[in-house]
CSV table of C-alpha atoms in Angstrom, one decimal:
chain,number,residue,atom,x,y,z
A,1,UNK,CA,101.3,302.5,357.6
A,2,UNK,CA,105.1,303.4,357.7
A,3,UNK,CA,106.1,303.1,353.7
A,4,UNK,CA,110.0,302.8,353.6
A,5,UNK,CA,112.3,303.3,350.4
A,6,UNK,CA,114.8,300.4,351.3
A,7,UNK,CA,114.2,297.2,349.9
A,8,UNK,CA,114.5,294.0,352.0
A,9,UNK,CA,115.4,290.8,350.2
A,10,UNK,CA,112.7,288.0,350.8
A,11,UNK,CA,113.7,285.5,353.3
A,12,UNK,CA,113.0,282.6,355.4
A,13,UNK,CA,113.0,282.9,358.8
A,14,UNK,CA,114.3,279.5,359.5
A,15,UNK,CA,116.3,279.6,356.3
A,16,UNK,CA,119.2,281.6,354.2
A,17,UNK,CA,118.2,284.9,352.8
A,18,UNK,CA,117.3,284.9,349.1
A,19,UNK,CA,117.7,287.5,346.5
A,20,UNK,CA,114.7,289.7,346.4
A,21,UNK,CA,114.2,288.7,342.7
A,22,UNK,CA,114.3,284.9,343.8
A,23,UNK,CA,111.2,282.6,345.3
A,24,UNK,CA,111.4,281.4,349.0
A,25,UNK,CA,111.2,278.3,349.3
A,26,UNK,CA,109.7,277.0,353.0
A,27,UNK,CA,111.6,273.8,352.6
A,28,UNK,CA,113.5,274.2,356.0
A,29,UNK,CA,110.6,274.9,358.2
A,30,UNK,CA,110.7,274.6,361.7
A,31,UNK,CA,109.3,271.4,363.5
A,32,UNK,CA,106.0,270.6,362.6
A,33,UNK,CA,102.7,270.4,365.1
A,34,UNK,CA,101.5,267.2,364.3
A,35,UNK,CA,102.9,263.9,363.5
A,36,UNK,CA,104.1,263.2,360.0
A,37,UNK,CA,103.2,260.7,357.7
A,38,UNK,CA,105.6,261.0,354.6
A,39,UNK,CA,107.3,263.8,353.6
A,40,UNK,CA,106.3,267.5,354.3
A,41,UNK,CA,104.6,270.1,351.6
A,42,UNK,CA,107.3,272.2,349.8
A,43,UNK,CA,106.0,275.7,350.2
A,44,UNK,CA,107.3,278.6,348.1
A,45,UNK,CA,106.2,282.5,348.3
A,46,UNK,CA,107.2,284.5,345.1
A,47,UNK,CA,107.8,288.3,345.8
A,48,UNK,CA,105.6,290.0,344.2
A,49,UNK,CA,105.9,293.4,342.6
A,50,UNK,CA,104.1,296.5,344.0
A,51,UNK,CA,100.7,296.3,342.8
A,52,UNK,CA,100.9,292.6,341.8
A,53,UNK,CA,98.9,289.9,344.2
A,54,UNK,CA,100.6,287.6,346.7
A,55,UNK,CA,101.0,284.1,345.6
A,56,UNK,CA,101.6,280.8,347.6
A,57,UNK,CA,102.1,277.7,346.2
A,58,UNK,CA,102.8,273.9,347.8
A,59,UNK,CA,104.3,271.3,345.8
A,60,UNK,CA,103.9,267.3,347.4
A,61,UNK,CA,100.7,268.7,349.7
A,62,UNK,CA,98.4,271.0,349.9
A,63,UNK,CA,97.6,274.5,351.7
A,64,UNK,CA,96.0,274.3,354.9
A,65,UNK,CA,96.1,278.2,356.1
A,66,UNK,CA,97.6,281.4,354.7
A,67,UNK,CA,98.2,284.5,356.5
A,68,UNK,CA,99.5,287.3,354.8
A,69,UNK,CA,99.8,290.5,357.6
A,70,UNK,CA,101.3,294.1,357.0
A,71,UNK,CA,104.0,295.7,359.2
A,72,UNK,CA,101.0,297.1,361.0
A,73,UNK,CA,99.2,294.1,361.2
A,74,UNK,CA,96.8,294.9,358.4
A,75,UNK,CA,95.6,291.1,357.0
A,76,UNK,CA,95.6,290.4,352.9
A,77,UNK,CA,92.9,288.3,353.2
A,78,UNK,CA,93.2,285.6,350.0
A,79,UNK,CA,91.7,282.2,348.0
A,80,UNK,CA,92.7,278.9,347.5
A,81,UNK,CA,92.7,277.1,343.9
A,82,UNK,CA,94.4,274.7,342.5
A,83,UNK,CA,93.1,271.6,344.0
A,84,UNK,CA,94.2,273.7,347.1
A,85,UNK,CA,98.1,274.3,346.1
A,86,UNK,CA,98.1,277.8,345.6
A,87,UNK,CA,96.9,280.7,347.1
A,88,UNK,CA,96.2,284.1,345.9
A,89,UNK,CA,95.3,287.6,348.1
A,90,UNK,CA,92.8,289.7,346.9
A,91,UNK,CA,94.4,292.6,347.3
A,92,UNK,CA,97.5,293.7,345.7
A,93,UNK,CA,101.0,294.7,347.6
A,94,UNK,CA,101.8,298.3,347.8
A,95,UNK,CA,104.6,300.0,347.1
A,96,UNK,CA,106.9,300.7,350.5
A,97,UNK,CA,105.4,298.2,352.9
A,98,UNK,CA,106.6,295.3,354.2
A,99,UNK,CA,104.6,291.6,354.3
A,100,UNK,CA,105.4,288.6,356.4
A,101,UNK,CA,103.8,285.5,355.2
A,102,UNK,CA,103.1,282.4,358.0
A,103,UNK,CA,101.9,279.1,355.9
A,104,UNK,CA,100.4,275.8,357.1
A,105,UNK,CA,100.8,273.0,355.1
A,106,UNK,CA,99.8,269.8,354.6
A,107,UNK,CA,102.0,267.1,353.4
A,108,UNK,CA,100.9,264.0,351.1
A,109,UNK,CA,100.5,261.7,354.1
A,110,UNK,CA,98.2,264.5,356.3
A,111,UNK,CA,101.2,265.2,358.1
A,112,UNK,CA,101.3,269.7,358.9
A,113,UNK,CA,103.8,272.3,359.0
A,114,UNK,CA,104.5,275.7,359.7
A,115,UNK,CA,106.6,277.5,357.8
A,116,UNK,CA,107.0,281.9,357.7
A,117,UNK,CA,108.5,284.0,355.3
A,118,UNK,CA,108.6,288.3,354.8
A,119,UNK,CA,109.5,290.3,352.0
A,120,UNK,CA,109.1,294.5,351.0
A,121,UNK,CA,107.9,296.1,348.0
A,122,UNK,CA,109.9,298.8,346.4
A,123,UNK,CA,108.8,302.7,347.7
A,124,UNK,CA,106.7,304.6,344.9
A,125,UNK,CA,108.2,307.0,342.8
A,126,UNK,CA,105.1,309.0,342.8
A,127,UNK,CA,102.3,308.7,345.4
A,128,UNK,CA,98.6,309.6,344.3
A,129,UNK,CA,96.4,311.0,346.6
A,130,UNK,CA,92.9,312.3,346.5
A,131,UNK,CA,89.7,314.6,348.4
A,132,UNK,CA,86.2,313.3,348.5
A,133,UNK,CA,83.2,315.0,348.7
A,134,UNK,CA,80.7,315.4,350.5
A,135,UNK,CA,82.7,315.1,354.1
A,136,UNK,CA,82.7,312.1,356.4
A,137,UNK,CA,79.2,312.1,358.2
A,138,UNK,CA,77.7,315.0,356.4
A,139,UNK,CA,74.0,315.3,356.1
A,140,UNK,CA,73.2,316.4,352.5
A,141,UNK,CA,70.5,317.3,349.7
A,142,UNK,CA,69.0,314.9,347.2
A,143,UNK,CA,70.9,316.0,344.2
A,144,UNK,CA,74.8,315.6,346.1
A,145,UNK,CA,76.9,313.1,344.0
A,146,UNK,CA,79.7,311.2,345.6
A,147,UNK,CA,83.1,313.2,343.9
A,148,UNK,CA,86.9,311.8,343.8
A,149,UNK,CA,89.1,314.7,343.0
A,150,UNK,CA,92.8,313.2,342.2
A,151,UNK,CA,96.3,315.2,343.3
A,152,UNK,CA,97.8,313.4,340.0
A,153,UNK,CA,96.5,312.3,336.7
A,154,UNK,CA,94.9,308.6,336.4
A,155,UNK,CA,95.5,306.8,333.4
A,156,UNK,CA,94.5,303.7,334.1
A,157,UNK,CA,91.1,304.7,334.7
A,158,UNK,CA,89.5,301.4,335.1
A,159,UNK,CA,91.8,299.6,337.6
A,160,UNK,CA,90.9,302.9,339.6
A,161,UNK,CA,87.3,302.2,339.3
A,162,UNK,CA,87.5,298.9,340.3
A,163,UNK,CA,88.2,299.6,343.5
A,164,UNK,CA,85.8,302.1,344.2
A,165,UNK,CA,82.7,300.8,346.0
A,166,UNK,CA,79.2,302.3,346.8
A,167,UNK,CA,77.2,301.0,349.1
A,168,UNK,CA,73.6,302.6,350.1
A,169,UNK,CA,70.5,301.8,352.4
A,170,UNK,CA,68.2,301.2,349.6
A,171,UNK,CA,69.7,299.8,346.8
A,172,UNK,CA,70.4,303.1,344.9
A,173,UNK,CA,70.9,302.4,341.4
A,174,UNK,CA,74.0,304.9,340.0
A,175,UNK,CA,77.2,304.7,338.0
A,176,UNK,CA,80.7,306.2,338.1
A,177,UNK,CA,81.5,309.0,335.5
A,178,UNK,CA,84.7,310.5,334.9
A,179,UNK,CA,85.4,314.0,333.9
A,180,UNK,CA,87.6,316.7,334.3
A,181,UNK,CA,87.4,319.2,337.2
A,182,UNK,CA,87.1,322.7,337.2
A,183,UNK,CA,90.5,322.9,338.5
A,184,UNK,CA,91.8,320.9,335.5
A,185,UNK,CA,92.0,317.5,337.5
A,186,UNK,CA,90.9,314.0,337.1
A,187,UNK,CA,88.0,313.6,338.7
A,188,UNK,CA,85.3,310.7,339.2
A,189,UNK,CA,82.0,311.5,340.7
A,190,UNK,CA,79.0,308.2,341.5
A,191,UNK,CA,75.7,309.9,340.4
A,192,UNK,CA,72.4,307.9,341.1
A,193,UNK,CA,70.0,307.4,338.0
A,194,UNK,CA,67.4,309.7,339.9
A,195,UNK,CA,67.8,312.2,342.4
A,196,UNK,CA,68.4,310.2,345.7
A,197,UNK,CA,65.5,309.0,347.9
A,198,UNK,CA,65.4,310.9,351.4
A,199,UNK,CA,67.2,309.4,354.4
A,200,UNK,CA,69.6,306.9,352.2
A,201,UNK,CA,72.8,306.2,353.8
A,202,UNK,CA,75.8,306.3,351.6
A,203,UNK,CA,79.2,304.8,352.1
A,204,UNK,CA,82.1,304.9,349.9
A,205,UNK,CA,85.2,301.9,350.0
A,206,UNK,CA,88.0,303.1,348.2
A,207,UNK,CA,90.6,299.8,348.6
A,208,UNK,CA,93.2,301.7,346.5
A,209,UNK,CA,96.1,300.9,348.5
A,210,UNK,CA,98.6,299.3,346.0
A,211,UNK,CA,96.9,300.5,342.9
A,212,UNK,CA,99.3,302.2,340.2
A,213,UNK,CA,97.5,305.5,338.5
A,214,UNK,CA,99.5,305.1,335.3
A,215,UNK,CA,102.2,307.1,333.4
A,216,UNK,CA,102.9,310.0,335.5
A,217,UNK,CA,100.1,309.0,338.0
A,218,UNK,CA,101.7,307.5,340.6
A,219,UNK,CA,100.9,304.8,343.0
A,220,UNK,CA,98.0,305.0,346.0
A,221,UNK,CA,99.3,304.6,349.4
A,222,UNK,CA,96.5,304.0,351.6
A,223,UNK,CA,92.4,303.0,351.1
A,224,UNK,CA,89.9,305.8,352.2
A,225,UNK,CA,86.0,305.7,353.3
A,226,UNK,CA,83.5,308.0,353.8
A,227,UNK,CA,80.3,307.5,354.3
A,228,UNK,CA,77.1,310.5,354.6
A,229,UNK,CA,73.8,310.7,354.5
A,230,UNK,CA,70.7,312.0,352.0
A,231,UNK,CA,68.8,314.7,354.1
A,232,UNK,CA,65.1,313.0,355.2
A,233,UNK,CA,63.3,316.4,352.6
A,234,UNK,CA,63.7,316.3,349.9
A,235,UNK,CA,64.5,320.4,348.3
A,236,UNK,CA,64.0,321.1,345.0
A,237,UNK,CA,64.7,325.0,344.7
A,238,UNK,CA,63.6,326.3,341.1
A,239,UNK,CA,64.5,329.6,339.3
A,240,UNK,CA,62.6,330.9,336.6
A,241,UNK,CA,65.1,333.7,334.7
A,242,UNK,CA,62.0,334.7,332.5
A,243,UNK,CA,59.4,335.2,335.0
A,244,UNK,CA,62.6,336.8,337.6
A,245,UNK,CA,60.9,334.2,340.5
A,246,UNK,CA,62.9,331.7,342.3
A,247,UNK,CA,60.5,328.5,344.1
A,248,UNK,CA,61.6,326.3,347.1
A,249,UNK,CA,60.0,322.8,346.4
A,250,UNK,CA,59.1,320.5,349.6
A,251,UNK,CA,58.7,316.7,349.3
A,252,UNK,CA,57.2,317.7,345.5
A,253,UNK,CA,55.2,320.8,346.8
A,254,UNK,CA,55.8,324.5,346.3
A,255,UNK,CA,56.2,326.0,350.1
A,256,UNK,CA,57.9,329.5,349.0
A,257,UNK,CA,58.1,331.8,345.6
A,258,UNK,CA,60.6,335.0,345.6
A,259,UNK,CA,61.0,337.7,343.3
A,260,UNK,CA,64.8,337.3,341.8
A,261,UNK,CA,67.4,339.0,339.4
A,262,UNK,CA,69.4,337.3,337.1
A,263,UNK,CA,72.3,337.7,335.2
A,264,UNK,CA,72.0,340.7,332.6
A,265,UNK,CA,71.1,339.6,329.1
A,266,UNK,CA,73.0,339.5,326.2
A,267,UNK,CA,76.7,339.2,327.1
A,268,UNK,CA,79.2,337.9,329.4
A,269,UNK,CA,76.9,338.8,332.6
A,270,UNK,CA,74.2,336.4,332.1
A,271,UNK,CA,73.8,333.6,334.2
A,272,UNK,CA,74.2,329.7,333.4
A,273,UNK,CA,71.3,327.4,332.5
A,274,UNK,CA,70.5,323.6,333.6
A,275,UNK,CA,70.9,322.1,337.4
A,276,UNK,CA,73.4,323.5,339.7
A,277,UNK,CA,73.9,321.7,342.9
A,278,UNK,CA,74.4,323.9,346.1
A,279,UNK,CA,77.8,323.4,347.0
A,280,UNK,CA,78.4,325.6,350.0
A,281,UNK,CA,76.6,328.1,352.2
A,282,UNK,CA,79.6,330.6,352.7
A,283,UNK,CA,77.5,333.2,354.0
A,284,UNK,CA,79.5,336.6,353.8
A,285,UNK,CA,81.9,336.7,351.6
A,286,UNK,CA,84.0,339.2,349.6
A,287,UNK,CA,83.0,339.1,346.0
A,288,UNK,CA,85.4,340.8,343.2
A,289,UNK,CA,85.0,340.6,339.5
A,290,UNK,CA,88.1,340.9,338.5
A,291,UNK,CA,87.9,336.9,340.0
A,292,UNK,CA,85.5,336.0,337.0
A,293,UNK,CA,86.9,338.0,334.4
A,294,UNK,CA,84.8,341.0,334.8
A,295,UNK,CA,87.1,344.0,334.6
A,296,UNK,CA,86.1,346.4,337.7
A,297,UNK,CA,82.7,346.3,337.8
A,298,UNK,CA,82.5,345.5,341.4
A,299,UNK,CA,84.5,344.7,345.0
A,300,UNK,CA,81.9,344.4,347.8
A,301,UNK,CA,80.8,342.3,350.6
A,302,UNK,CA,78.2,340.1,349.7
A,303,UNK,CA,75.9,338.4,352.5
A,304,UNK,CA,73.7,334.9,352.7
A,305,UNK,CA,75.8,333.7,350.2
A,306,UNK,CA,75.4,330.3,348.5
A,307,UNK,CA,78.1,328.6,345.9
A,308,UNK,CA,76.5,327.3,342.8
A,309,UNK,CA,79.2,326.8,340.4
A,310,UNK,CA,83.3,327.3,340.5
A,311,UNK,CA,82.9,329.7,338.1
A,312,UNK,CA,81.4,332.1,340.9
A,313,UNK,CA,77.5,332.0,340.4
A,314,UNK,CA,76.0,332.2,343.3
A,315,UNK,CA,72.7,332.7,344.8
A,316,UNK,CA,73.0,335.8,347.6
A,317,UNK,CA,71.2,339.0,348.8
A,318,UNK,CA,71.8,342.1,346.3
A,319,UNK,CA,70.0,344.8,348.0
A,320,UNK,CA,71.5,347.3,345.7
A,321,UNK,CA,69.7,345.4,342.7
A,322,UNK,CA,66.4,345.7,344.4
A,323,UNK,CA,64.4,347.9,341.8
A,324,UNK,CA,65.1,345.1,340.2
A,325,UNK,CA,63.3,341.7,341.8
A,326,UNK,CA,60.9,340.2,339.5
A,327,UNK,CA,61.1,342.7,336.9
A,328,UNK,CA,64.1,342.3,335.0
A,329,UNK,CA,67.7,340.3,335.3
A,330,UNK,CA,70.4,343.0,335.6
A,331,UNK,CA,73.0,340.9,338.1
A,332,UNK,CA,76.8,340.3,337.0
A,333,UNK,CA,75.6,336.4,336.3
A,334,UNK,CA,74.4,335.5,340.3
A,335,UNK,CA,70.5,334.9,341.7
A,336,UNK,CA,70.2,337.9,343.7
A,337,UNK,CA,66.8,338.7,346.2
A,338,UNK,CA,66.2,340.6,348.7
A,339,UNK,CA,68.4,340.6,352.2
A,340,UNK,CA,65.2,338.8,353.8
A,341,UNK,CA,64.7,336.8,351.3
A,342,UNK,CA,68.4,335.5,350.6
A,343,UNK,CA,68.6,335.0,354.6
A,344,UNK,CA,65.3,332.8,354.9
A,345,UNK,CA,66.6,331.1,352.0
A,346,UNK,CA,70.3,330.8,353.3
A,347,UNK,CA,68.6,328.9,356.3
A,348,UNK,CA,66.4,326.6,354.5
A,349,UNK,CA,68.7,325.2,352.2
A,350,UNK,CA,71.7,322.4,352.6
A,351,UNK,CA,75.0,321.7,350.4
A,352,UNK,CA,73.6,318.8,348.0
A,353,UNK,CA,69.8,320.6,347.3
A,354,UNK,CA,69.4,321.1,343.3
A,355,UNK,CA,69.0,324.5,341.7
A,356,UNK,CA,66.7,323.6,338.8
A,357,UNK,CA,67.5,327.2,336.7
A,358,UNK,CA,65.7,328.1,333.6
A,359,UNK,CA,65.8,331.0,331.4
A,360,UNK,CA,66.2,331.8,327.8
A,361,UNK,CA,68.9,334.5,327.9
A,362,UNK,CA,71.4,332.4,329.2
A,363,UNK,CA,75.1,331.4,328.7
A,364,UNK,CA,74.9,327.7,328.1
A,365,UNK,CA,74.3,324.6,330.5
A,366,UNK,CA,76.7,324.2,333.9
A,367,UNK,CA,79.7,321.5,332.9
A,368,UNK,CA,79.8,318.8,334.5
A,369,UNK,CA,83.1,319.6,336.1
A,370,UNK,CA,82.0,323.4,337.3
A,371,UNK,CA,80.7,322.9,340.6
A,372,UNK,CA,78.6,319.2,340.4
A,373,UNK,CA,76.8,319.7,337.1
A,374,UNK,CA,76.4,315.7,336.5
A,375,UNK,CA,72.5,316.3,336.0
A,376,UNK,CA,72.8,318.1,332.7
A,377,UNK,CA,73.5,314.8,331.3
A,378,UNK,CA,70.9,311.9,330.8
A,379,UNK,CA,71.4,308.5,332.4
A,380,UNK,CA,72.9,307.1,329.2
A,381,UNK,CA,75.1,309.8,329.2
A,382,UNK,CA,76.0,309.5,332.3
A,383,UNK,CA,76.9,305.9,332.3
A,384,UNK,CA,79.2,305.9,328.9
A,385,UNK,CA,81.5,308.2,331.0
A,386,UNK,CA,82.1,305.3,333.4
A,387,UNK,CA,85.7,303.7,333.0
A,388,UNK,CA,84.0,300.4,333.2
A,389,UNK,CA,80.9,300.7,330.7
């Protein structure tokens, strides 16, 4: 949609133009399609401000049909109350567009006429915008949550929320949570009360066009969807820090157990605890530890190479660690195995599939906001973070 900054005063087509602070009044409309019996409705459309509703109302008649169409065509579909004198759109006007209004009414003696009207919202100050994860048509693992990172802050959290709708195959039971990203954004992520079920189909309806963020927020622009869907096996990979073994779990059964090497005990090189959802298979990458806040400890290319958390645990090969697998954790805070192993492994597993890690030694639970760590929170938990609890 083409969002312009000038503002066009509301008018009648048949009519004068109005102030853009004033009513139009549909008193002048244009010869009516059927015969009239008394006199005709008098229809007015008030202006409304950017992220207020639409409203029509008839005095002497009632409201036969509303249409409320964008400049690109784009209908605000609405209800009828008031005995069936006004009208109100669901959705709300956004800033920068321009409406044009067509009205039907019907007159005291059954009588009809047509009368139009178009008006423009004021452009946004600020415009909101935001990234969702997973991507549009992804196939994923059981533990991926749906996550809204926002350019801008959001104050007004649960107007936001509002407009967010999940939709899945099965009847998914979740709830919205907000925190803060790793990045230091707002961020809301939709988290099912279980794990998901293989093969549910997920779709997101974001009908935030029009919607104000708040304070220094900004308006939204535009509505988005995605939609993806849960992988049909379920993948349950489980590292055991004490006993150095990392297990691939298959539809609830144990298909393969690897010896591993953890993050070194006892200071800033031991790994994190709780669930970590895979977030991306980045395969060879260069790894640096300046990047983590590891002085010079090492620069090296690093293969088969899995994302865990922001804060750079991964799971990857570490053949240079390999007098090490199942014996003892001496990694900088990753999973490391064997080149095999880490490449069987890198094939097997898809962003969304849980990393269940336990371990005593260990340097606290994942956040919430580093990498998807919405797991390491109950249910109840989980649900007071919604905006709308």
């Amino acid at each position: 949609m083409l969002r312009t900054g000038i503002r066009i005063p509301l008018f009648l087509l048949t009519a004068v133009a109005l102030t853009a602070c004033s009513a139009a009044t549909a008193d002048d409309a244009p010869p009516r399609s059927a015969a009239t019996k008394g006199a005709p409705a008098k229809v007015t459309v008030v202006p409304p401000a950017a992220g207020r509703p639409v409203s029509v109302t008839a005095s002497g008649g009632t409201l036969a049909r509303v249409k409320v169409v964008d400049e690109d065509g784009t209908e605000l579909t609405g209800r009828t109350g008031a005995g069936g004198s006004a009208w109100t759109s669901d959705r709300k006007a956004a800033p920068g567009a321009s409406y044009t209004v067509e009205v039907v009414a019907r007159g005291a003696g059954g009588g009809e006429s047509t009368s139009r009207a178009s008006f423009s919202t004021p452009a946004a100050d600020r415009v909101n915008k935001l990234s969702l994860a997973p991507g549009k048509n992804t196939t994923v693992g059981v533990a991926q949550p749906l996550s809204i990172v926002f350019d801008r802050p959001v104050a007004n959290k649960a107007d936001v929320e509002r407009q967010l709708k999940v939709t899945t195959s099965n009847g998914t039971e979740g709830s919205w949570g907000w925190l803060t990203d790793y990045s230091g954004k707002d961020r809301v992520d939709w988290r099912p009360k279980d794990y998901w079920k293989p093969g549910t189909r997920v779709t997101l309806e974001a009908t935030l066009d029009g919607t104000d963020s708040g304070r220094a927020g900004g308006w939204f622009v535009r509505d988005y969807r995605t939609a993806f869907t849960v992988d049909t096996t379920a993948r349950v990979i489980r590292v055991d820090l004490d006993r150095k073994k990392l297990s691939v779990v298959r539809n609830g059964r144990v298909v393969t157990t690897i010896p591993v090497s953890g993050g070194t005990p006892g200071g800033d090189k031991r790994s994190w605890r709780g669930t970590a959802v895979l977030m991306a298979k980045e395969g060879t990458i260069r790894m640096n530890s300046e990047t983590v806040g590891l002085g010079d400890a090492y620069d090296k290319l690093v293969d088969s190479s899995m994302r865990l958390t922001w804060s750079g645990m991964y799971a990857h090969a570490a053949p240079w660690n390999a007098a090490y697998f199942g014996r003892a954790n001496k990694s900088s805070g990753c999973i490391g195995m064997s080149d095999a192993d880490a490449s069987a492994l890198f094939a097997t597993v898809r962003p969304g599939d849980p990393f269940e890690i336990t371990g005593a030694d260990t340097k606290g639970v994942v956040a919430e906001g580093n990498g998807y760590g919405d797991w390491n929170l109950s249910w109840a938990d989980w649900r007071a973070k919604s905006a709308l609890r």
